[in-house]
PDB file of C-alpha atoms and ligand atoms in Angstrom:
ATOM      1  CA  MET A   1     -18.721 -16.735   5.574  1.00 89.00           C
ATOM      2  CA  SER A   2     -17.092 -13.096   5.530  1.00 97.00           C
ATOM      3  CA  ARG A   3     -16.533 -11.189   2.521  1.00 98.00           C
ATOM      4  CA  LEU A   4     -13.423  -9.360   1.549  1.00 98.00           C
ATOM      5  CA  LEU A   5     -13.786  -6.597  -1.084  1.00 99.00           C
ATOM      6  CA  VAL A   6     -10.388  -6.078  -2.754  1.00 99.00           C
ATOM      7  CA  THR A   7     -10.059  -2.875  -5.287  1.00 99.00           C
ATOM      8  CA  GLY A   8      -7.461  -2.750  -8.029  1.00 98.00           C
ATOM      9  CA  ALA A   9      -7.690  -6.750  -7.826  1.00 98.00           C
ATOM     10  CA  ALA A  10      -6.427  -6.802 -11.629  1.00 98.00           C
ATOM     11  CA  GLY A  11      -3.261  -5.182 -10.589  1.00 98.00           C
ATOM     12  CA  ASN A  12       0.355  -6.369  -9.451  1.00 98.00           C
ATOM     13  CA  MET A  13      -0.819  -6.708  -5.889  1.00 98.00           C
ATOM     14  CA  GLY A  14      -4.010  -8.022  -6.219  1.00 98.00           C
ATOM     15  CA  THR A  15      -2.970 -10.836  -8.750  1.00 98.00           C
ATOM     16  CA  MET A  16      -0.119 -12.028  -6.408  1.00 98.00           C
ATOM     17  CA  LEU A  17      -2.570 -11.495  -3.490  1.00 98.00           C
ATOM     18  CA  ARG A  18      -5.795 -13.455  -4.558  1.00 98.00           C
ATOM     19  CA  PRO A  19      -4.472 -16.849  -4.023  1.00 98.00           C
ATOM     20  CA  LEU A  20      -2.872 -16.054  -0.681  1.00 98.00           C
ATOM     21  CA  LEU A  21      -6.111 -14.450   0.762  1.00 98.00           C
ATOM     22  CA  ARG A  22      -8.050 -17.452  -0.189  1.00 97.00           C
ATOM     23  CA  ARG A  23      -9.665 -19.256   2.845  1.00 97.00           C
ATOM     24  CA  PRO A  24     -12.544 -21.881   3.230  1.00 96.00           C
ATOM     25  CA  ASP A  25     -14.692 -18.910   5.012  1.00 97.00           C
ATOM     26  CA  ARG A  26     -14.153 -15.991   2.758  1.00 98.00           C
ATOM     27  CA  THR A  27     -15.458 -15.018  -0.410  1.00 98.00           C
ATOM     28  CA  LEU A  28     -13.196 -12.453  -2.183  1.00 98.00           C
ATOM     29  CA  ARG A  29     -15.077  -9.796  -4.149  1.00 98.00           C
ATOM     30  CA  LEU A  30     -12.753  -8.410  -6.494  1.00 98.00           C
ATOM     31  CA  PHE A  31     -13.368  -4.751  -8.129  1.00 98.00           C
ATOM     32  CA  ASP A  32     -11.494  -3.220 -10.712  1.00 99.00           C
ATOM     33  CA  ILE A  33     -11.701  -0.838 -13.802  1.00 98.00           C
ATOM     34  CA  ALA A  34      -9.717  -3.410 -15.928  1.00 98.00           C
ATOM     35  CA  ASP A  35     -11.321  -6.877 -16.646  1.00 98.00           C
ATOM     36  CA  VAL A  36     -10.363  -9.957 -14.503  1.00 97.00           C
ATOM     37  CA  THR A  37     -10.904 -12.982 -16.550  1.00 91.00           C
ATOM     38  CA  ASP A  38      -9.742 -15.889 -14.293  1.00 97.00           C
ATOM     39  CA  ILE A  39     -12.394 -15.658 -11.336  1.00 97.00           C
ATOM     40  CA  ASP A  40     -12.458 -18.763  -9.119  1.00 97.00           C
ATOM     41  CA  SER A  41     -16.153 -18.666  -8.854  1.00 95.00           C
ATOM     42  CA  ALA A  42     -16.238 -20.930  -5.868  1.00 96.00           C
ATOM     43  CA  SER A  43     -14.217 -18.347  -3.851  1.00 97.00           C
ATOM     44  CA  GLU A  44     -14.428 -15.075  -5.792  1.00 98.00           C
ATOM     45  CA  GLU A  45     -16.711 -12.561  -7.373  1.00 98.00           C
ATOM     46  CA  PHE A  46     -16.095  -9.574  -9.604  1.00 98.00           C
ATOM     47  CA  VAL A  47     -17.619  -6.097 -10.026  1.00 98.00           C
ATOM     48  CA  GLN A  48     -15.997  -4.332 -12.672  1.00 98.00           C
ATOM     49  CA  GLY A  49     -16.076  -0.599 -12.173  1.00 98.00           C
ATOM     50  CA  SER A  50     -14.101   2.705 -11.451  1.00 98.00           C
ATOM     51  CA  VAL A  51     -13.682   4.240  -7.883  1.00 98.00           C
ATOM     52  CA  THR A  52     -14.673   7.422  -9.470  1.00 98.00           C
ATOM     53  CA  ASP A  53     -17.984   5.935 -10.207  1.00 98.00           C
ATOM     54  CA  ARG A  54     -20.008   6.106  -6.977  1.00 98.00           C
ATOM     55  CA  GLU A  55     -22.727   3.811  -7.750  1.00 98.00           C
ATOM     56  CA  ALA A  56     -20.260   0.966  -8.797  1.00 98.00           C
ATOM     57  CA  VAL A  57     -18.237   1.424  -5.573  1.00 98.00           C
ATOM     58  CA  ALA A  58     -21.573   1.422  -3.563  1.00 98.00           C
ATOM     59  CA  ARG A  59     -22.344  -1.815  -5.563  1.00 98.00           C
ATOM     60  CA  ALA A  60     -19.133  -3.202  -4.564  1.00 98.00           C
ATOM     61  CA  VAL A  61     -19.028  -2.377  -1.152  1.00 98.00           C
ATOM     62  CA  ASP A  62     -22.637  -3.594  -0.479  1.00 98.00           C
ATOM     63  CA  GLY A  63     -22.720  -7.028   1.792  1.00 98.00           C
ATOM     64  CA  VAL A  64     -18.695  -6.779   2.363  1.00 98.00           C
ATOM     65  CA  ASP A  65     -17.329  -7.111   5.794  1.00 98.00           C
ATOM     66  CA  ALA A  66     -14.016  -5.515   5.173  1.00 98.00           C
ATOM     67  CA  ILE A  67     -12.183  -3.864   2.361  1.00 99.00           C
ATOM     68  CA  LEU A  68      -8.513  -3.886   1.078  1.00 99.00           C
ATOM     69  CA  HIS A  69      -8.186  -0.729  -0.875  1.00 99.00           C
ATOM     70  CA  LEU A  70      -5.430  -1.203  -3.695  1.00 99.00           C
ATOM     71  CA  GLY A  71      -7.332   0.165  -6.541  1.00 98.00           C
ATOM     72  CA  GLY A  72      -6.075   3.353  -8.041  1.00 98.00           C
ATOM     73  CA  LEU A  73      -2.779   5.223  -9.807  1.00 98.00           C
ATOM     74  CA  SER A  74       0.261   3.258  -8.291  1.00 97.00           C
ATOM     75  CA  THR A  75       2.787   6.032  -9.675  1.00 95.00           C
ATOM     76  CA  GLU A  76       3.181   9.654 -10.536  1.00 94.00           C
ATOM     77  CA  ASP A  77       0.462  11.049 -12.668  1.00 93.00           C
ATOM     78  CA  SER A  78      -1.009  14.503 -13.553  1.00 93.00           C
ATOM     79  CA  TRP A  79      -2.740  16.301 -10.627  1.00 94.00           C
ATOM     80  CA  ALA A  80      -6.007  16.225 -12.064  1.00 95.00           C
ATOM     81  CA  ASN A  81      -5.805  12.399 -12.448  1.00 96.00           C
ATOM     82  CA  ILE A  82      -4.277  11.842  -8.927  1.00 96.00           C
ATOM     83  CA  LEU A  83      -6.811  14.049  -7.360  1.00 97.00           C
ATOM     84  CA  SER A  84      -9.869  12.317  -9.208  1.00 98.00           C
ATOM     85  CA  VAL A  85      -8.736   8.839  -8.981  1.00 98.00           C
ATOM     86  CA  ASN A  86      -6.649   8.507  -5.796  1.00 98.00           C
ATOM     87  CA  VAL A  87      -8.330  11.108  -3.750  1.00 98.00           C
ATOM     88  CA  ASP A  88     -11.958  11.290  -4.660  1.00 98.00           C
ATOM     89  CA  GLY A  89     -11.924   7.523  -5.549  1.00 98.00           C
ATOM     90  CA  THR A  90     -10.707   6.812  -1.917  1.00 99.00           C
ATOM     91  CA  GLN A  91     -13.192   8.952  -0.551  1.00 98.00           C
ATOM     92  CA  ALA A  92     -15.967   7.223  -2.376  1.00 98.00           C
ATOM     93  CA  VAL A  93     -14.679   3.878  -0.978  1.00 99.00           C
ATOM     94  CA  PHE A  94     -14.777   5.101   2.775  1.00 98.00           C
ATOM     95  CA  ASP A  95     -18.062   7.048   2.176  1.00 98.00           C
ATOM     96  CA  ALA A  96     -19.709   3.575   1.098  1.00 98.00           C
ATOM     97  CA  ALA A  97     -17.985   1.787   3.682  1.00 98.00           C
ATOM     98  CA  ALA A  98     -19.847   4.149   6.079  1.00 98.00           C
ATOM     99  CA  ALA A  99     -23.182   4.108   4.568  1.00 98.00           C
ATOM    100  CA  HIS A 100     -22.972   0.078   4.354  1.00 98.00           C
ATOM    101  CA  GLY A 101     -21.777  -0.438   7.882  1.00 98.00           C
ATOM    102  CA  VAL A 102     -18.183  -1.821   6.841  1.00 98.00           C
ATOM    103  CA  THR A 103     -16.038  -1.894   9.980  1.00 98.00           C
ATOM    104  CA  ARG A 104     -12.688  -2.292   8.510  1.00 98.00           C
ATOM    105  CA  VAL A 105     -10.556  -0.549   5.997  1.00 98.00           C
ATOM    106  CA  VAL A 106      -6.985  -1.400   4.871  1.00 99.00           C
ATOM    107  CA  VAL A 107      -5.384   1.033   2.908  1.00 99.00           C
ATOM    108  CA  ALA A 108      -2.705   0.854   0.336  1.00 99.00           C
ATOM    109  CA  SER A 109      -0.478   4.004   1.318  1.00 98.00           C
ATOM    110  CA  SER A 110       3.104   4.168   0.166  1.00 98.00           C
ATOM    111  CA  ASN A 111       6.395   5.054   1.149  1.00 98.00           C
ATOM    112  CA  HIS A 112       6.091   8.234  -1.255  1.00 98.00           C
ATOM    113  CA  ALA A 113       3.700   9.662   1.470  1.00 98.00           C
ATOM    114  CA  VAL A 114       6.678  10.228   3.687  1.00 98.00           C
ATOM    115  CA  GLY A 115       9.714  10.083   0.720  1.00 98.00           C
ATOM    116  CA  PHE A 116      11.590  12.967   1.750  1.00 98.00           C
ATOM    117  CA  TRP A 117      12.718  11.465   5.232  1.00 98.00           C
ATOM    118  CA  THR A 118      15.992  10.562   5.138  1.00 98.00           C
ATOM    119  CA  HIS A 119      18.610   7.856   6.712  1.00 97.00           C
ATOM    120  CA  ASP A 120      20.348  10.620   8.516  1.00 96.00           C
ATOM    121  CA  GLU A 121      17.246  11.830  10.170  1.00 95.00           C
ATOM    122  CA  ALA A 122      16.708   8.383  11.447  1.00 93.00           C
ATOM    123  CA  GLY A 123      19.620   9.055  13.467  1.00 88.00           C
ATOM    124  CA  GLY A 124      20.911   5.468  13.577  1.00 81.00           C
ATOM    125  CA  SER A 125      17.445   4.088  14.720  1.00 87.00           C
ATOM    126  CA  ASP A 126      14.561   2.810  12.546  1.00 95.00           C
ATOM    127  CA  LEU A 127      12.275   5.049  11.026  1.00 98.00           C
ATOM    128  CA  PRO A 128       8.723   4.819  12.759  1.00 97.00           C
ATOM    129  CA  GLY A 129       5.690   3.645  10.734  1.00 97.00           C
ATOM    130  CA  ASP A 130       3.803   6.796  11.413  1.00 96.00           C
ATOM    131  CA  VAL A 131       6.389   9.459  10.998  1.00 98.00           C
ATOM    132  CA  GLY A 132       4.678  12.676   9.684  1.00 98.00           C
ATOM    133  CA  ALA A 133       4.001  13.216   6.205  1.00 98.00           C
ATOM    134  CA  ARG A 134       6.650  14.523   3.558  1.00 98.00           C
ATOM    135  CA  PRO A 135       5.379  13.446   0.247  1.00 98.00           C
ATOM    136  CA  ASP A 136       7.508  13.283  -2.537  1.00 96.00           C
ATOM    137  CA  GLY A 137       5.148  14.067  -5.419  1.00 95.00           C
ATOM    138  CA  PHE A 138       1.481  14.564  -6.418  1.00 95.00           C
ATOM    139  CA  TYR A 139       1.404  10.627  -6.087  1.00 97.00           C
ATOM    140  CA  GLY A 140       2.866  10.641  -2.694  1.00 98.00           C
ATOM    141  CA  TRP A 141       0.859  13.687  -1.662  1.00 98.00           C
ATOM    142  CA  SER A 142      -2.526  11.674  -2.596  1.00 98.00           C
ATOM    143  CA  LYS A 143      -1.215   8.690  -0.152  1.00 98.00           C
ATOM    144  CA  ALA A 144      -0.822  11.250   2.538  1.00 98.00           C
ATOM    145  CA  ALA A 145      -4.006  12.682   1.940  1.00 98.00           C
ATOM    146  CA  VAL A 146      -6.026   9.179   2.023  1.00 98.00           C
ATOM    147  CA  GLU A 147      -4.135   8.445   5.121  1.00 98.00           C
ATOM    148  CA  ALA A 148      -5.594  11.656   6.725  1.00 98.00           C
ATOM    149  CA  LEU A 149      -9.005  10.857   5.550  1.00 98.00           C
ATOM    150  CA  GLY A 150      -8.704   7.140   7.098  1.00 98.00           C
ATOM    151  CA  ARG A 151      -8.329   9.275  10.340  1.00 98.00           C
ATOM    152  CA  LEU A 152     -11.783  11.266   9.600  1.00 98.00           C
ATOM    153  CA  TYR A 153     -13.583   8.333   9.019  1.00 98.00           C
ATOM    154  CA  HIS A 154     -12.045   6.342  11.936  1.00 98.00           C
ATOM    155  CA  ASP A 155     -12.801   9.479  14.222  1.00 98.00           C
ATOM    156  CA  ARG A 156     -16.280  10.230  12.519  1.00 98.00           C
ATOM    157  CA  PHE A 157     -17.655   6.887  12.005  1.00 98.00           C
ATOM    158  CA  GLY A 158     -15.436   4.503  14.223  1.00 98.00           C
ATOM    159  CA  ILE A 159     -14.156   2.476  11.080  1.00 98.00           C
ATOM    160  CA  ASP A 160     -11.083   0.796  11.921  1.00 98.00           C
ATOM    161  CA  VAL A 161      -8.499   1.779   9.551  1.00 99.00           C
ATOM    162  CA  VAL A 162      -4.787   0.543   8.684  1.00 99.00           C
ATOM    163  CA  ASN A 163      -2.744   2.739   6.281  1.00 98.00           C
ATOM    164  CA  LEU A 164      -0.085   0.384   4.814  1.00 99.00           C
ATOM    165  CA  ARG A 165       3.199   2.121   3.693  1.00 98.00           C
ATOM    166  CA  ILE A 166       4.266  -0.134   1.299  1.00 98.00           C
ATOM    167  CA  GLY A 167       7.960  -0.382   0.195  1.00 98.00           C
ATOM    168  CA  SER A 168       7.974  -2.482  -2.840  1.00 98.00           C
ATOM    169  CA  SER A 169       5.615  -5.271  -3.018  1.00 98.00           C
ATOM    170  CA  PHE A 170       6.586  -7.403  -5.755  1.00 98.00           C
ATOM    171  CA  GLU A 171       7.849 -11.049  -6.663  1.00 98.00           C
ATOM    172  CA  LYS A 172      11.282 -10.036  -6.169  1.00 97.00           C
ATOM    173  CA  PRO A 173      13.178  -6.599  -5.301  1.00 98.00           C
ATOM    174  CA  PRO A 174      12.576  -4.085  -8.548  1.00 96.00           C
ATOM    175  CA  ASN A 175      16.074  -2.867  -8.026  1.00 96.00           C
ATOM    176  CA  TYR A 176      18.883  -2.518  -5.496  1.00 97.00           C
ATOM    177  CA  ARG A 177      16.682  -0.013  -3.416  1.00 97.00           C
ATOM    178  CA  GLY A 178      14.670  -3.106  -2.542  1.00 98.00           C
ATOM    179  CA  LEU A 179      17.126  -4.665  -0.553  1.00 98.00           C
ATOM    180  CA  ALA A 180      15.773  -2.739   2.011  1.00 98.00           C
ATOM    181  CA  SER A 181      12.222  -1.722   0.717  1.00 98.00           C
ATOM    182  CA  TRP A 182      11.022  -5.124  -0.560  1.00 98.00           C
ATOM    183  CA  MET A 183       7.970  -7.067   0.739  1.00 98.00           C
ATOM    184  CA  SER A 184       7.539 -10.513  -0.293  1.00 98.00           C
ATOM    185  CA  PRO A 185       4.137 -11.822  -1.612  1.00 98.00           C
ATOM    186  CA  ALA A 186       3.817 -14.066   1.386  1.00 98.00           C
ATOM    187  CA  ASP A 187       4.732 -11.237   3.609  1.00 99.00           C
ATOM    188  CA  THR A 188       2.446  -9.265   1.811  1.00 99.00           C
ATOM    189  CA  ALA A 189      -0.356 -11.581   2.605  1.00 98.00           C
ATOM    190  CA  ARG A 190       0.685 -11.760   5.913  1.00 98.00           C
ATOM    191  CA  LEU A 191       0.278  -7.840   6.463  1.00 99.00           C
ATOM    192  CA  ILE A 192      -2.971  -7.924   5.323  1.00 98.00           C
ATOM    193  CA  GLU A 193      -4.217 -10.886   7.452  1.00 98.00           C
ATOM    194  CA  ALA A 194      -2.840  -8.819  10.403  1.00 98.00           C
ATOM    195  CA  SER A 195      -4.437  -5.710   9.292  1.00 98.00           C
ATOM    196  CA  LEU A 196      -7.821  -7.595   9.301  1.00 98.00           C
ATOM    197  CA  SER A 197      -7.254  -9.045  12.744  1.00 98.00           C
ATOM    198  CA  ASP A 198      -8.373  -7.778  16.163  1.00 98.00           C
ATOM    199  CA  ASP A 199      -5.342  -6.533  17.191  1.00 98.00           C
ATOM    200  CA  ALA A 200      -5.491  -3.868  14.166  1.00 98.00           C
ATOM    201  CA  LYS A 201      -8.741  -2.464  15.763  1.00 98.00           C
ATOM    202  CA  GLY A 202      -8.546   1.222  15.774  1.00 98.00           C
ATOM    203  CA  PHE A 203      -6.496   3.330  13.709  1.00 98.00           C
ATOM    204  CA  HIS A 204      -2.773   2.444  12.454  1.00 98.00           C
ATOM    205  CA  THR A 205      -0.299   3.318  10.172  1.00 98.00           C
ATOM    206  CA  VAL A 206       2.465   0.633   9.419  1.00 98.00           C
ATOM    207  CA  TRP A 207       5.391  -0.025   7.181  1.00 98.00           C
ATOM    208  CA  GLY A 208       4.939  -2.233   4.629  1.00 98.00           C
ATOM    209  CA  ILE A 209       8.120  -4.177   4.220  1.00 98.00           C
ATOM    210  CA  SER A 210       9.861  -7.748   4.872  1.00 98.00           C
ATOM    211  CA  LYS A 211      12.231  -8.540   7.545  1.00 98.00           C
ATOM    212  CA  ASN A 212      15.073  -7.379   5.485  1.00 98.00           C
ATOM    213  CA  SER A 213      18.599  -7.150   6.842  1.00 98.00           C
ATOM    214  CA  ARG A 214      19.305  -3.754   5.140  1.00 98.00           C
ATOM    215  CA  ALA A 215      15.988  -2.209   6.178  1.00 98.00           C
ATOM    216  CA  TRP A 216      15.961   1.046   8.279  1.00 98.00           C
ATOM    217  CA  TRP A 217      11.748   1.363   8.726  1.00 98.00           C
ATOM    218  CA  SER A 218      10.754   0.382  12.066  1.00 98.00           C
ATOM    219  CA  GLY A 219       8.751  -3.061  12.502  1.00 98.00           C
ATOM    220  CA  ALA A 220       7.318  -1.866  15.756  1.00 98.00           C
ATOM    221  CA  GLU A 221       4.108  -0.483  14.386  1.00 98.00           C
ATOM    222  CA  GLY A 222       3.505  -3.586  12.419  1.00 98.00           C
ATOM    223  CA  ALA A 223       4.523  -5.840  15.383  1.00 98.00           C
ATOM    224  CA  ALA A 224       1.861  -3.986  17.419  1.00 98.00           C
ATOM    225  CA  ILE A 225      -0.950  -5.471  14.819  1.00 98.00           C
ATOM    226  CA  GLY A 226       0.536  -8.922  14.785  1.00 98.00           C
ATOM    227  CA  TYR A 227       2.348  -8.805  11.711  1.00 98.00           C
ATOM    228  CA  GLU A 228       5.616 -11.193  11.626  1.00 98.00           C
ATOM    229  CA  PRO A 229       7.459 -10.713   8.395  1.00 98.00           C
ATOM    230  CA  ARG A 230       9.457 -13.887   7.676  1.00 98.00           C
ATOM    231  CA  ASP A 231      11.345 -13.105   4.369  1.00 98.00           C
ATOM    232  CA  ASP A 232      14.333 -11.397   3.591  1.00 98.00           C
ATOM    233  CA  ALA A 233      15.490  -9.412   0.373  1.00 98.00           C
ATOM    234  CA  GLU A 234      19.182 -10.252   1.321  1.00 98.00           C
ATOM    235  CA  GLN A 235      18.523 -13.518  -0.759  1.00 97.00           C
ATOM    236  CA  PHE A 236      18.584 -11.077  -3.801  1.00 98.00           C
ATOM    237  CA  ALA A 237      21.971  -9.066  -2.650  1.00 98.00           C
ATOM    238  CA  ASP A 238      24.527 -10.910  -4.948  1.00 96.00           C
ATOM    239  CA  GLU A 239      22.494  -9.904  -7.998  1.00 95.00           C
ATOM    240  CA  PHE A 240      21.897  -6.220  -7.348  1.00 95.00           C
ATOM    241  CA  LEU A 241      25.214  -5.287  -5.511  1.00 96.00           C
ATOM    242  CA  ALA A 242      27.224  -6.662  -8.647  1.00 94.00           C
ATOM    243  CA  GLU A 243      26.332  -3.293 -10.294  1.00 90.00           C
ATOM    244  CA  HIS A 244      25.662  -0.876  -7.255  1.00 93.00           C
ATOM    245  CA  GLU A 245      27.402  -0.056  -3.948  1.00 95.00           C
ATOM    246  CA  TRP A 246      25.206  -0.084  -1.060  1.00 97.00           C
ATOM    247  CA  THR A 247      26.031   3.557   0.575  1.00 97.00           C
ATOM    248  CA  PHE A 248      23.695   5.923   2.164  1.00 97.00           C
ATOM    249  CA  ASP A 249      25.769   8.479   0.219  1.00 97.00           C
ATOM    250  CA  ASP A 250      23.631   7.658  -2.437  1.00 96.00           C
ATOM    251  CA  PRO A 251      20.282   9.841  -2.839  1.00 96.00           C
ATOM    252  CA  ILE A 252      18.578   6.649  -3.866  1.00 96.00           C
ATOM    253  CA  LEU A 253      19.255   4.859  -0.824  1.00 97.00           C
ATOM    254  CA  GLN A 254      19.423   7.886   1.682  1.00 97.00           C
ATOM    255  CA  ARG A 255      15.860   8.992   1.292  1.00 98.00           C
ATOM    256  CA  VAL A 256      12.851   6.876   2.023  1.00 98.00           C
ATOM    257  CA  GLY A 257      11.276   7.715  -1.542  1.00 98.00           C
ATOM    258  CA  GLY A 258      14.207   7.065  -3.436  1.00 96.00           C
ATOM    259  CA  ALA A 259      14.163   8.176  -7.050  1.00 94.00           C
ATOM    260  CA  PHE A 260      10.615   9.368  -6.887  1.00 94.00           C
ATOM    261  CA  CYS A 261      12.191  12.735  -5.035  1.00 95.00           C
ATOM    262  CA  ASP A 262      13.612  13.499  -8.416  1.00 92.00           C
ATOM    263  CA  HIS A 263      10.580  13.034 -10.252  1.00 86.00           C
ATOM    264  CA  PRO A 264       9.969  15.640 -13.033  1.00 84.00           C
ATOM    265  CA  LEU A 265       6.355  16.220 -11.897  1.00 73.00           C
ATOM    266  CA  GLY A 266       7.647  16.837  -8.213  1.00 53.00           C
ATOM    267  CA  GLN A 267      10.093  19.306  -9.535  1.00 54.00           C
ATOM    268  CA  ARG A 268       7.434  21.247 -11.221  1.00 57.00           C
ATOM    269  CA  MET A 269       5.898  22.080  -7.829  1.00 52.00           C
ATOM    270  CA  ARG A 270       8.912  23.917  -6.614  1.00 40.00           C
TER     271      ARG A 270
HETATM  272  N1  NAD B 301       3.356  -2.631  -5.540  1.00 93.63           N
HETATM  273  C1  NAD B 301       4.184  -1.766  -4.742  1.00 93.63           C
HETATM  274  O1  NAD B 301       5.397  -2.034  -4.482  1.00 93.63           O
HETATM  275  C2  NAD B 301       3.476  -0.415  -4.057  1.00 93.63           C
HETATM  276  C3  NAD B 301       4.239   0.301  -3.298  1.00 93.63           C
HETATM  277  C4  NAD B 301       3.505   1.657  -2.655  1.00 93.63           C
HETATM  278  C5  NAD B 301       2.227   1.194  -2.897  1.00 93.63           C
HETATM  279  N2  NAD B 301       1.692   0.655  -3.507  1.00 93.63           N
HETATM  280  C6  NAD B 301      -0.129   0.887  -3.500  1.00 93.63           C
HETATM  281  O2  NAD B 301      -0.606  -0.415  -3.614  1.00 93.63           O
HETATM  282  C7  NAD B 301      -1.782  -0.398  -4.571  1.00 93.63           C
HETATM  283  C8  NAD B 301      -1.448  -1.444  -5.377  1.00 93.63           C
HETATM  284  O3  NAD B 301      -0.404  -1.417  -6.123  1.00 93.63           O
HETATM  285  P1  NAD B 301      -0.097  -2.423  -7.282  1.00 93.63           P
HETATM  286  O4  NAD B 301       1.429  -2.642  -7.783  1.00 93.63           O
HETATM  287  O5  NAD B 301      -0.956  -3.497  -7.676  1.00 93.63           O
HETATM  288  O6  NAD B 301      -0.601  -1.235  -8.378  1.00 93.63           O
HETATM  289  P2  NAD B 301      -0.809  -1.617  -9.916  1.00 93.63           P
HETATM  290  O7  NAD B 301      -1.073  -0.180 -10.647  1.00 93.63           O
HETATM  291  O8  NAD B 301      -0.513  -2.956 -10.551  1.00 93.63           O
HETATM  292  O9  NAD B 301      -2.517  -1.999  -9.584  1.00 93.63           O
HETATM  293  C9  NAD B 301      -3.597  -0.930  -9.557  1.00 93.63           C
HETATM  294  C10 NAD B 301      -4.812  -1.246 -10.059  1.00 93.63           C
HETATM  295  O10 NAD B 301      -5.933  -0.457  -9.811  1.00 93.63           O
HETATM  296  C11 NAD B 301      -6.785  -0.350 -11.155  1.00 93.63           C
HETATM  297  N3  NAD B 301      -7.145   1.147 -10.930  1.00 93.63           N
HETATM  298  C12 NAD B 301      -6.601   1.844 -11.571  1.00 93.63           C
HETATM  299  N4  NAD B 301      -7.643   3.382 -11.834  1.00 93.63           N
HETATM  300  C13 NAD B 301      -8.772   2.515 -11.305  1.00 93.63           C
HETATM  301  C14 NAD B 301      -9.852   2.972 -10.881  1.00 93.63           C
HETATM  302  N5  NAD B 301     -10.226   4.297 -11.405  1.00 93.63           N
HETATM  303  N6  NAD B 301     -11.036   2.483 -10.575  1.00 93.63           N
HETATM  304  C15 NAD B 301     -10.599   1.006 -10.119  1.00 93.63           C
HETATM  305  N7  NAD B 301      -9.660   0.580 -10.477  1.00 93.63           N
HETATM  306  C16 NAD B 301      -8.437   1.030 -10.608  1.00 93.63           C
HETATM  307  C17 NAD B 301      -5.796  -0.703 -11.894  1.00 93.63           C
HETATM  308  O11 NAD B 301      -6.288  -1.300 -13.209  1.00 93.63           O
HETATM  309  C18 NAD B 301      -4.815  -1.875 -11.398  1.00 93.63           C
HETATM  310  O12 NAD B 301      -5.525  -3.055 -11.559  1.00 93.63           O
HETATM  311  C19 NAD B 301      -1.821   0.935  -5.287  1.00 93.63           C
HETATM  312  O13 NAD B 301      -2.696   1.724  -4.697  1.00 93.63           O
HETATM  313  C20 NAD B 301      -0.411   1.367  -4.841  1.00 93.63           C
HETATM  314  O14 NAD B 301      -0.170   2.818  -4.966  1.00 93.63           O
HETATM  315  C21 NAD B 301       2.041  -0.526  -4.190  1.00 93.63           C
END
């Protein structure tokens, strides 16, 4: 029996993924600052706590084989909160992983770690999954920081690390930009299974999107770890394109990070 720790299990992705990650030979250990009330006692355990509480993180990590780290702030926030929850919190997770001999950590990074890359700069080919950091705000910066933290824990402690630069992982695309950036729930589960597989040993940084017809972010790095997406956001095109034209003259579509590049917190830094 293997044990997979899922941090942030009470959130949008955690809730979507719990039924999809269930396996007869796997226990899901759920961890979140928020309560989870519908635990399936045959296949799940719950530890409540904050990633900023190192004792709670150590309790959550003790005895697991791998970690899927989703927990933290999932959008722009104050510098102090971002540093504490996303950066210090992720360091606590890696630190506990090293201390408890956990060999695989899959990290929910974000397209916002590289949000200022543009469609034009991709130059007609797909933007690589491991393109260099260009965060579009404090949140995106924290994701670039934890990607680098993963590199440190890989090089120093030999932990296998996969950074997932997730586009839009929801039941359906949240907006027209999602026609390129969406990752369906089933594909999200496929990407996580690939990230836990032997093919993903080492250190990897990959996009987290479906096989979208309008995507311009490369599938090569995901394919290298065995990720084979099957869904396409095109099924939602009529709904979204009734109100928006699909043109890369639109800054929301031109930049990886879309509207986050104009977020007020980011503007304050300039
Ligand atoms: N959903 C997406 O499209 C998307 C895109 C890019 C990146 N991501 C990343 O994936 C992860 C999951 O995203 P989501 O959509 O489920 O976000 P979410 O906000 O719905 O869930 C985040 C979860 O983390 C928990 N959390 C917050 N602070 C915590 C703390 N101090 N200690 C423990 N748990 C804490 C929250 O209670 C929540 O349940 C996040 O790290 C997010 O940045 C998601």
